[in-house]
XYZ file of C-alpha atoms in Angstrom:
728
model
C -7.121 55.604 82.525
C -8.183 59.220 82.861
C -5.695 61.693 81.346
C -3.801 63.563 83.998
C -3.237 67.276 84.102
C -0.198 68.313 82.050
C 2.833 69.077 84.241
C 4.567 72.396 83.857
C 7.880 70.858 82.656
C 9.835 67.602 82.892
C 10.748 66.978 86.506
C 13.795 64.763 87.135
C 13.190 65.030 90.898
C 9.800 63.338 90.463
C 11.252 60.261 88.783
C 14.143 60.082 91.238
C 11.686 60.235 94.157
C 9.407 57.636 92.547
C 12.333 55.312 91.921
C 13.557 55.730 95.492
C 10.124 54.950 96.947
C 9.686 51.961 94.631
C 13.033 50.377 95.567
C 13.331 51.487 99.201
C 12.373 48.004 100.412
C 15.441 46.473 98.768
C 18.234 46.126 101.342
C 21.779 47.430 100.856
C 23.945 44.420 101.775
C 27.663 44.181 101.233
C 28.915 42.630 98.023
C 29.731 38.924 97.868
C 27.145 38.039 100.500
C 24.047 35.879 100.121
C 21.755 38.882 100.545
C 23.603 40.733 97.751
C 22.454 38.175 95.165
C 18.800 38.627 96.157
C 19.163 42.420 95.968
C 20.707 42.232 92.481
C 17.824 40.072 91.246
C 15.258 42.507 92.628
C 16.999 45.550 91.105
C 17.292 43.876 87.700
C 13.556 43.214 87.751
C 12.828 46.873 88.423
C 15.298 47.933 85.697
C 13.560 45.672 83.160
C 10.185 47.207 84.021
C 11.556 50.732 83.630
C 13.207 49.796 80.299
C 9.855 48.479 79.063
C 8.187 51.750 80.043
C 10.932 53.756 78.285
C 10.527 51.652 75.143
C 6.830 52.498 75.127
C 7.608 56.208 75.395
C 10.171 55.989 72.568
C 7.645 54.167 70.376
C 5.105 56.963 70.934
C 7.763 59.555 70.092
C 8.993 57.733 66.964
C 5.437 57.417 65.666
C 5.216 61.218 65.593
C 8.496 61.817 63.692
C 8.351 62.806 59.976
C 10.101 59.596 58.869
C 7.150 57.602 60.203
C 4.551 59.369 58.088
C 5.157 57.176 55.013
C 6.201 53.613 55.913
C 6.432 52.870 52.178
C 9.560 55.027 52.037
C 11.220 52.929 54.733
C 10.199 49.770 52.880
C 11.990 50.976 49.752
C 15.053 51.982 51.763
C 15.132 48.538 53.380
C 14.955 46.866 49.959
C 17.937 48.903 48.730
C 19.819 48.055 51.922
C 19.239 44.349 51.357
C 20.989 44.613 47.988
C 24.087 46.452 49.242
C 24.552 44.884 52.710
C 24.342 41.097 52.313
C 24.176 38.635 55.162
C 27.374 36.643 55.529
C 29.311 34.668 58.074
C 30.098 36.870 61.075
C 27.902 39.729 59.851
C 24.118 39.783 60.044
C 24.056 42.445 57.328
C 20.695 43.974 56.465
C 18.989 41.679 59.014
C 20.265 44.098 61.684
C 17.581 46.649 60.845
C 14.999 44.466 62.600
C 16.822 45.221 65.863
C 16.907 49.032 65.600
C 13.492 49.910 67.014
C 10.000 48.479 67.264
C 8.689 50.511 64.355
C 11.469 49.460 61.964
C 11.045 45.883 63.088
C 7.294 45.989 62.473
C 7.682 47.506 59.005
C 10.369 44.987 58.003
C 8.489 41.943 59.336
C 5.223 42.829 57.619
C 6.826 43.691 54.255
C 6.745 40.254 52.597
C 9.031 41.073 49.603
C 11.785 41.806 52.103
C 12.033 38.089 52.953
C 11.897 36.536 49.515
C 15.606 35.818 48.963
C 15.931 32.183 49.943
C 19.464 30.781 49.880
C 21.347 27.785 51.192
C 23.112 30.120 53.591
C 19.868 30.540 55.540
C 20.118 26.892 56.596
C 23.518 27.554 58.113
C 22.108 30.188 60.468
C 18.729 28.539 61.060
C 16.594 31.179 59.343
C 15.060 29.107 56.532
C 11.643 28.558 58.146
C 11.502 32.148 59.403
C 12.046 33.550 55.912
C 9.480 31.212 54.347
C 6.898 32.221 56.939
C 7.454 35.955 56.531
C 7.566 35.755 52.724
C 4.059 34.294 52.770
C 2.254 33.071 49.677
C 1.931 36.339 47.794
C 5.355 37.868 47.166
C 7.548 36.618 44.310
C 10.651 34.805 45.477
C 14.314 34.547 44.494
C 16.138 31.260 45.113
C 19.936 31.071 45.491
C 21.455 27.575 45.550
C 25.171 26.936 45.490
C 26.567 23.548 46.412
C 30.063 23.993 47.787
C 32.934 22.199 46.069
C 34.578 20.443 47.790
C 35.097 22.185 51.147
C 32.069 22.707 53.329
C 29.904 20.084 51.673
C 29.221 18.519 55.082
C 27.559 21.755 56.197
C 24.468 20.803 54.184
C 22.266 17.756 54.583
C 19.768 15.963 52.347
C 17.087 17.855 54.270
C 18.636 21.099 53.024
C 18.319 19.913 49.448
C 14.778 18.577 49.841
C 13.446 21.691 51.550
C 15.043 23.953 48.982
C 13.778 21.878 46.045
C 10.235 21.656 47.405
C 10.079 25.378 48.145
C 11.323 26.283 44.657
C 9.541 23.679 42.552
C 6.386 23.481 44.659
C 4.804 26.582 43.155
C 6.756 28.071 40.256
C 4.128 30.767 39.852
C 5.728 32.472 42.869
C 9.273 32.288 41.463
C 10.882 35.476 40.145
C 14.559 34.514 40.212
C 16.444 31.215 40.166
C 20.210 31.130 40.798
C 21.730 27.628 40.821
C 25.357 26.514 40.824
C 25.625 22.752 40.957
C 27.230 19.765 39.291
C 25.520 18.044 36.378
C 26.101 14.533 37.736
C 22.813 12.657 38.079
C 23.388 11.852 41.727
C 25.559 13.325 44.459
C 26.925 11.732 47.614
C 26.278 13.561 50.886
C 28.451 12.278 53.761
C 26.618 11.274 56.938
C 28.408 9.276 59.642
C 25.076 8.202 61.159
C 24.086 6.258 58.037
C 25.176 2.675 57.402
C 26.424 3.524 53.917
C 28.215 6.604 55.183
C 25.860 9.090 53.567
C 22.962 9.818 51.241
C 22.634 9.922 47.465
C 20.880 13.104 46.344
C 20.259 14.309 42.754
C 21.716 17.517 41.379
C 19.370 20.467 41.774
C 20.320 21.596 38.266
C 19.158 18.273 36.851
C 15.969 18.375 38.928
C 15.127 21.852 37.685
C 15.954 21.268 34.016
C 14.098 17.956 33.841
C 10.916 18.996 35.654
C 10.233 22.407 34.133
C 7.380 21.667 31.741
C 5.197 24.778 31.811
C 5.856 28.484 31.246
C 6.967 30.422 34.316
C 5.336 33.765 33.687
C 6.984 35.706 36.505
C 10.528 34.352 36.053
C 12.712 37.340 35.128
C 16.133 36.310 36.500
C 17.764 32.966 35.637
C 21.339 31.952 36.538
C 22.495 28.382 35.800
C 26.168 27.594 36.465
C 28.221 24.455 36.506
C 31.378 24.789 38.672
C 34.136 26.501 36.716
C 36.512 23.626 37.391
C 34.099 21.154 35.781
C 33.837 20.203 32.136
C 30.674 19.298 30.239
C 28.587 16.319 31.329
C 29.334 13.312 29.113
C 27.516 10.049 28.504
C 29.193 6.641 28.620
C 29.968 6.781 24.884
C 31.752 10.109 25.304
C 29.044 12.247 23.723
C 27.654 15.325 25.418
C 24.746 14.798 27.792
C 21.494 16.201 26.314
C 20.996 18.016 29.623
C 23.639 20.511 28.427
C 21.229 21.789 25.769
C 18.183 21.908 28.056
C 18.396 25.677 28.685
C 17.852 26.230 24.959
C 14.527 24.370 25.201
C 13.577 26.205 28.391
C 14.347 29.621 26.928
C 12.327 28.831 23.829
C 9.138 27.753 25.594
C 9.063 28.473 29.334
C 10.523 31.926 30.081
C 8.603 34.479 28.018
C 9.373 37.408 30.349
C 13.031 36.711 31.127
C 15.100 39.881 31.692
C 18.444 38.536 32.972
C 20.196 35.337 31.929
C 23.566 33.969 33.083
C 24.773 30.586 31.799
C 28.060 28.763 32.309
C 28.598 25.470 30.564
C 25.216 25.400 28.814
C 24.136 26.072 25.253
C 22.292 29.275 24.495
C 19.403 29.318 22.035
C 21.044 31.575 19.455
C 18.884 30.159 16.677
C 15.582 30.312 18.597
C 15.018 33.842 17.339
C 12.799 36.364 19.057
C 11.965 34.238 22.101
C 13.507 36.698 24.595
C 12.141 40.099 23.585
C 12.467 41.532 27.122
C 16.041 40.398 27.795
C 18.114 43.175 29.408
C 21.222 41.303 30.585
C 22.939 38.352 28.901
C 26.068 36.643 30.290
C 27.432 33.481 28.656
C 30.519 31.821 30.181
C 32.315 28.674 28.957
C 32.877 25.393 30.704
C 36.399 24.297 31.536
C 38.277 23.641 28.321
C 35.667 25.087 25.988
C 36.977 26.931 22.928
C 35.455 28.577 19.881
C 35.953 25.398 17.865
C 33.446 23.598 20.132
C 30.597 25.948 19.212
C 27.772 24.621 17.041
C 26.263 27.967 16.050
C 27.644 30.450 13.527
C 28.691 34.074 13.692
C 25.598 34.983 11.693
C 23.385 33.280 14.310
C 24.907 35.512 16.995
C 24.380 38.667 14.937
C 20.735 37.809 14.185
C 19.947 36.974 17.816
C 21.492 40.199 19.124
C 19.468 42.266 16.666
C 16.309 40.702 18.125
C 17.148 41.831 21.687
C 17.019 45.634 21.380
C 16.450 46.111 25.129
C 19.873 44.706 26.088
C 21.673 46.815 28.693
C 24.468 44.367 29.599
C 26.242 41.873 27.335
C 29.027 39.543 28.533
C 30.341 36.900 26.118
C 33.398 34.763 26.937
C 34.558 32.410 24.168
C 31.024 32.237 22.747
C 31.451 33.802 19.289
C 32.674 31.669 16.345
C 35.192 32.956 13.830
C 33.326 34.860 11.102
C 33.603 33.998 7.410
C 36.201 35.831 5.375
C 33.541 37.512 3.224
C 31.502 38.749 6.193
C 28.912 41.322 5.192
C 26.541 42.172 8.021
C 24.492 45.210 8.876
C 25.305 47.010 12.146
C 23.860 45.593 15.363
C 22.164 48.545 17.024
C 21.740 48.190 20.800
C 20.876 51.726 21.921
C 20.478 50.795 25.604
C 23.664 48.751 26.001
C 25.743 50.295 28.802
C 28.021 47.359 29.700
C 29.879 45.387 27.029
C 32.377 42.702 28.042
C 33.860 40.400 25.432
C 36.658 37.856 25.615
C 37.928 35.433 23.012
C 39.788 35.133 19.735
C 40.738 38.358 18.024
C 39.015 37.616 14.707
C 35.700 36.760 16.354
C 35.389 39.635 18.772
C 36.933 42.326 16.614
C 34.348 41.483 13.944
C 31.547 41.632 16.518
C 32.834 44.923 17.969
C 32.860 46.441 14.481
C 29.150 45.649 14.094
C 27.968 46.795 17.519
C 26.515 50.262 18.043
C 26.076 50.877 21.760
C 24.928 53.603 24.121
C 27.321 56.580 24.327
C 27.738 55.943 28.072
C 28.697 52.287 27.597
C 31.561 50.761 29.573
C 33.447 48.584 27.079
C 35.878 45.831 28.148
C 37.341 43.517 25.511
C 40.083 40.884 25.818
C 41.570 39.776 22.498
C 43.366 36.402 22.354
C 45.456 34.931 19.531
C 47.062 38.111 18.227
C 49.349 36.767 15.504
C 50.294 39.592 13.171
C 51.567 43.129 13.389
C 48.610 44.399 11.380
C 46.205 43.064 14.006
C 47.060 46.051 16.177
C 46.346 48.446 13.340
C 42.882 46.903 12.943
C 42.202 47.166 16.675
C 43.420 50.764 16.657
C 41.152 51.613 13.734
C 38.107 50.232 15.537
C 39.148 51.981 18.760
C 39.274 55.297 16.935
C 35.841 54.692 15.406
C 34.410 53.797 18.807
C 35.748 56.991 20.360
C 34.167 59.020 17.574
C 30.819 57.201 17.803
C 30.468 57.527 21.574
C 32.332 60.815 22.095
C 34.093 59.117 25.003
C 35.294 61.532 27.675
C 38.566 60.395 29.251
C 41.501 61.942 31.063
C 43.473 58.805 32.003
C 45.596 56.429 29.940
C 46.670 53.202 31.638
C 49.281 50.867 30.128
C 49.950 47.517 31.838
C 52.066 44.518 30.936
C 51.839 41.051 32.480
C 54.583 38.515 31.871
C 53.043 35.044 31.876
C 54.875 32.111 33.486
C 55.786 29.021 31.531
C 53.994 25.714 32.015
C 55.277 22.233 31.296
C 53.914 22.372 27.747
C 53.988 26.096 27.215
C 52.797 29.279 28.838
C 49.936 29.245 31.285
C 47.105 31.761 31.059
C 43.599 31.424 32.485
C 44.757 28.218 34.141
C 45.396 26.481 30.809
C 48.663 24.793 29.952
C 49.889 25.913 26.570
C 47.244 28.640 26.277
C 47.968 31.461 23.876
C 49.380 34.383 25.855
C 49.494 36.888 23.005
C 46.603 38.777 24.534
C 45.521 42.404 24.633
C 42.947 43.653 27.159
C 41.142 46.874 26.301
C 38.973 48.765 28.791
C 37.105 51.984 27.982
C 35.295 53.819 30.751
C 33.794 57.271 30.322
C 35.004 59.603 33.044
C 32.233 62.157 32.567
C 29.461 59.750 33.540
C 29.298 57.982 36.876
C 29.110 54.193 36.733
C 28.579 52.397 40.005
C 30.059 48.908 40.373
C 27.194 46.461 40.671
C 27.302 44.361 43.819
C 26.854 40.665 43.244
C 26.423 37.548 45.305
C 28.300 35.576 42.655
C 32.040 35.484 42.419
C 31.559 34.049 38.941
C 30.391 37.371 37.556
C 32.791 38.600 34.897
C 35.012 41.419 36.073
C 38.196 42.568 34.452
C 41.671 42.582 35.849
C 42.740 45.979 34.571
C 42.980 48.167 37.624
C 40.756 51.153 37.282
C 37.528 50.361 35.407
C 35.534 51.826 38.279
C 38.268 53.917 39.884
C 40.301 55.506 37.082
C 38.015 56.397 34.170
C 39.853 56.390 30.896
C 41.518 54.096 28.366
C 43.170 50.998 29.845
C 45.394 48.583 27.937
C 46.976 45.375 29.221
C 49.365 43.226 27.244
C 49.969 39.585 28.268
C 53.086 38.024 26.813
C 55.041 34.833 27.354
C 58.678 34.298 28.232
C 59.099 31.526 25.693
C 57.673 32.054 22.219
C 60.817 31.542 20.146
C 59.436 31.544 16.623
C 56.864 34.183 17.411
C 59.475 36.483 18.902
C 61.899 36.078 16.010
C 59.204 36.907 13.449
C 58.000 39.954 15.293
C 61.491 41.200 16.066
C 62.346 41.244 12.368
C 59.123 43.100 11.542
C 59.435 45.688 14.285
C 63.153 46.297 13.858
C 62.575 46.967 10.163
C 59.893 49.556 10.869
C 60.909 53.220 10.874
C 59.132 55.892 12.868
C 58.650 59.017 10.716
C 58.226 61.129 13.861
C 61.771 60.387 15.028
C 64.776 61.501 13.017
C 68.214 60.033 13.501
C 69.482 63.306 14.996
C 66.650 63.377 17.523
C 67.292 59.769 18.511
C 70.984 60.512 18.975
C 70.207 63.536 21.165
C 67.847 61.474 23.307
C 69.938 58.363 23.718
C 73.480 59.720 23.567
C 73.894 59.840 27.392
C 73.355 56.079 27.569
C 76.748 54.302 27.548
C 76.777 51.632 24.869
C 77.867 48.169 26.054
C 79.867 45.770 23.983
C 77.380 44.140 21.618
C 76.811 40.404 21.830
C 76.786 40.141 18.071
C 76.586 42.471 15.112
C 73.108 41.267 14.209
C 71.679 41.896 17.675
C 73.258 45.297 18.277
C 71.003 48.346 17.925
C 72.721 51.724 18.531
C 69.397 53.426 19.260
C 68.062 50.809 21.635
C 67.733 52.455 25.017
C 68.747 49.449 27.143
C 71.810 47.211 26.829
C 71.246 43.557 25.939
C 71.731 41.375 29.015
C 74.419 38.703 29.093
C 73.823 35.644 26.877
C 71.402 34.101 26.312
C 69.539 37.179 25.074
C 66.076 37.831 26.525
C 63.033 36.368 24.817
C 60.770 39.231 25.859
C 58.581 40.260 22.975
C 57.322 43.498 24.457
C 60.812 44.944 24.885
C 61.071 45.726 21.176
C 57.403 45.578 20.204
C 55.799 48.008 22.657
C 56.350 51.141 20.617
C 54.983 49.823 17.277
C 52.070 48.162 19.089
C 50.921 51.336 20.788
C 51.712 53.406 17.739
C 49.106 51.420 15.821
C 46.635 51.353 18.715
C 46.752 54.921 19.958
C 48.621 57.286 17.694
C 46.265 57.385 14.663
C 43.045 58.628 16.252
C 43.269 58.836 20.030
C 43.406 62.426 21.238
C 46.165 62.807 23.837
C 45.600 66.512 24.442
C 42.889 65.798 27.037
C 44.989 63.426 29.149
C 45.571 64.440 32.752
C 46.930 61.165 34.130
C 49.231 58.431 32.795
C 49.512 55.049 34.569
C 52.331 52.630 33.673
C 52.617 49.205 35.253
C 54.629 46.032 34.698
C 54.211 42.665 36.376
C 56.102 39.416 36.273
C 58.867 37.398 37.937
C 56.430 36.598 40.716
C 58.192 33.471 41.899
C 61.550 35.105 42.540
C 62.414 34.849 46.235
C 64.744 37.844 46.089
C 66.078 40.375 43.646
C 69.253 38.421 43.131
C 67.271 35.431 41.838
C 64.961 37.472 39.608
C 66.029 37.550 35.962
C 66.654 41.084 34.782
C 64.241 42.086 32.024
C 63.950 45.438 30.271
C 61.452 48.101 31.241
C 58.894 47.974 28.392
C 57.653 51.570 28.603
C 60.905 52.987 27.282
C 61.733 56.527 26.219
C 61.212 55.746 22.539
C 57.626 54.778 23.322
C 56.839 57.424 25.931
C 58.347 60.464 24.279
C 55.870 60.777 21.353
C 53.027 60.305 23.822
C 54.349 62.950 26.223
C 54.889 65.426 23.407
C 51.196 65.143 22.497
C 49.923 65.134 26.106
C 50.193 68.872 26.631
C 47.777 68.875 29.608
C 49.288 65.860 31.408
C 49.640 66.588 35.134
C 50.295 63.228 36.807
C 52.385 60.153 35.940
C 52.302 57.006 38.092
C 54.766 54.175 37.440
C 54.775 50.801 39.205
C 57.352 48.267 38.045
C 58.144 44.631 38.723
C 61.252 43.832 40.735
C 63.299 42.890 37.692
C 62.713 46.112 35.744
C 65.810 47.963 36.922
C 66.105 50.888 34.529
C 62.676 52.536 34.774
C 64.180 55.696 36.309
C 66.565 56.149 33.401
C 63.766 55.560 30.875
C 61.393 58.125 32.370
C 64.268 60.614 32.704
C 65.068 60.334 28.990
C 61.390 60.562 28.055
C 60.871 63.778 30.070
C 64.155 65.453 29.104
C 63.782 68.680 27.100
C 65.470 68.649 23.696
C 66.015 71.879 21.759
C 62.793 73.884 22.002
C 60.578 70.907 22.820
C 59.636 69.964 26.393
C 57.548 66.800 26.819
C 54.533 67.051 29.154
C 55.053 70.704 30.003
C 52.118 70.710 32.454
C 53.452 67.746 34.475
C 53.274 68.419 38.218
C 53.356 65.047 39.998
C 55.474 61.949 39.393
C 54.962 58.760 41.438
C 57.411 55.840 41.306
C 56.813 52.456 42.939
C 59.553 49.800 43.188
C 61.832 51.821 40.924
C 65.606 51.594 41.299
C 67.867 54.650 41.573
C 70.961 52.447 41.888
C 73.764 52.563 39.357
C 73.137 50.052 36.600
C 75.673 47.324 35.862
C 76.600 49.139 32.624
C 77.875 52.112 34.606
C 74.832 54.325 34.100
C 74.082 56.574 37.066
C 70.301 56.698 37.068
C 70.302 59.353 39.801
C 72.504 61.658 37.727
C 70.387 61.156 34.617
C 67.163 61.762 36.543
C 68.494 64.884 38.276
C 69.815 66.312 35.003
C 66.315 66.045 33.544
C 64.820 67.753 36.611
C 67.348 70.600 36.339
C 66.583 71.150 32.659
C 62.839 71.194 33.348
C 63.374 73.766 36.111
C 65.311 75.943 33.673
C 62.436 75.667 31.164
C 59.874 76.751 33.800
C 58.111 73.378 33.937
C 59.483 71.932 37.178
C 57.848 69.101 39.093
C 55.988 70.165 42.229
C 55.656 66.713 43.828
C 57.651 63.480 43.687
C 56.372 60.338 45.437
C 58.694 57.364 46.013
C 57.309 54.071 47.355
C 59.445 50.958 47.961
C 62.179 52.400 45.760
C 65.790 51.240 45.850
C 68.188 54.069 46.665
C 71.435 54.804 48.464
C 69.428 56.307 51.301
C 69.163 59.905 52.471
C 71.812 61.411 50.135
C 69.723 60.543 47.069
C 66.502 61.802 48.640
C 68.125 65.056 49.790
C 69.468 65.675 46.305
C 65.979 65.214 44.859
C 64.515 67.586 47.451
C 66.773 70.327 46.155
C 65.048 70.063 42.765
C 61.442 69.227 43.708
C 59.349 71.269 46.144
C 57.666 68.286 47.784
C 59.261 64.827 47.967
C 57.321 62.080 49.757
C 58.938 58.723 50.436
C 58.514 55.739 52.737
C 61.006 54.132 55.134
C 62.188 51.588 52.550
C 63.152 54.360 50.161
C 65.063 56.193 52.906
C 67.012 53.027 53.777
C 70.115 52.126 51.813
C 69.293 49.131 49.645
C 72.484 47.375 50.774
C 71.244 47.576 54.393
C 67.982 45.765 53.727
C 67.896 42.533 55.713
C 64.821 41.042 54.054
C 64.173 40.600 50.333
C 62.398 43.288 48.394
C 59.306 44.145 50.471
C 55.684 43.968 49.452
C 53.506 46.263 51.521
C 49.888 47.241 51.998
C 48.661 43.743 51.221
C 49.914 44.027 47.644
C 51.029 40.431 47.347
C 52.987 40.089 44.127
C 51.763 36.582 43.357
C 48.137 37.314 44.179
C 48.167 40.519 42.137
C 49.582 38.562 39.211
C 46.818 35.968 39.507
C 44.223 38.732 39.703
C 45.523 39.966 36.362
C 45.565 36.560 34.734
C 42.213 35.353 35.997
C 40.348 38.616 35.767
C 37.428 37.346 33.731
C 36.445 34.030 35.272
């Protein structure tokens, strides 16, 4: 077609006139008549033609925009988008970019690496063949297989398994990543009502893969092999372990020379292979159900040697995979200069010894969960290593987070991690540098290890969680004797008397149990079996006081959890608030730059207000946390305690004294607190410039119709389980 002469300017009248002439033959009947249907069909045809013409004009325009000059840039952007916006049920995710415009669609369709993630979920939405076709025979592929247990198993068919197996095993030279979660059983039953036997028998994909891999896979860089976390190891008829459980060790030794990321759950790792994974950057080893350190066949020395031979490691996650070291352990440091993520969980002796040897990147995010803490001196050893780590990495932090979780009792003892009788004397330690940004890594696997301590990615700093049981009689008695006998040189008797004198002393249960300087009265018989009540101060004294610099703290987070099954406050057993004034006061005296304190307590901790008031109260010439500006209380009680203590009076007296010293609070935030209503809030507003509270706090507690509320989706039971099952 010959180019026409350029018009002077866009002319809307021209297109209106052309449209009118083009559609003038279409009649204008009244609606709901037979002729109206024919007119609608004719107009829709013309609209489609005009839309096609407009799409052509937009394509010409888009081709001239700067973003279209380098399609490679869009390809890279699309690849990043695929990682952060996954496809899932009800959301097409990154697949939506193929519907934006013709140019984006063309770039996405013709970029083969964009279509190389092949998962079982593609069968559910009918995209399996489309992805295989667009991936072609050139790009390296990633395969994601997860058989659902037990719900949803009927959503897959034997054809799903066969197509997936053939695509993955047909040409391993095209495989870059393999992610399989499946049972180890030799054969699996797939229900099918159309079959005479009611279904099909199909092998496990894990077994198929482990048994057929006979040659090196040069391009395989990402390998994830998981048995379901509710499954134990595969056993033979005689009760011995199936040899298939050790197959990954053979594979790693001979068939994956370029492996960079390895995640195993329930399989043996080739600790003694030595030097077979020189390019490994990420190693995650998780246990099968019921596995403990005593089941391990390798030694602590094997672990140390293997780690020294993987200097490129950037992420290390070990859960119950390190044996107890010998008493005469003498090992050289394990230097991993690139390690930025360290997550360890297991027995104290094993992982404290490993932590002592490790030398990691200064930016490393360190999360360690110590089980089986048996002696008072264990905390001193942890504190010593913590101090050394802070010095080695020059960790920058401005937040200290202290959490306690009270574990429920099982039939045969406390329950932690889903185990009956599991040891609940556990300390979780999380160190996150606030000066360096760490982005949480998105993952398609819920089995990835993440910690329960709130804040690793949101509140940089030092985070401690203490898990303790309600029923460790002998353990509690031993510790109580040790801790009661310990004197604090920083606290004189006169200072203790000045701090705790306002607390009315109840009638002691017995002479042996009465402590005149204990800040809370013993509850009615039987006495509480809470270990942390009397142990918190010596524990943290050994962990934090020796070498942790408190002068840089800006934020203090205190949290307690427990009593999750109580249907109301009246049925919840009263237990003491663990972060008492005796513990907090030395910390607040050292935290001269502290500006914000946030406290969230369980329903049964009824004297938190009194404790924080005594901790913040000026004594003589000393004012704790002089720079404090904001105090936030969640689920705290301002009601008069059953011993006659007026927590409101005590709290207000502290506020008045701080005002007189020129260090008044500027903001007070009350959420779900128990008060006598507006009179309490108005009294606080006279002493604090800005008081923020919700409707529950403004309502008299006696007028509440429903039990203690849980708002904002913060389900008490679910939050508790998140704490307890944070790793697996």
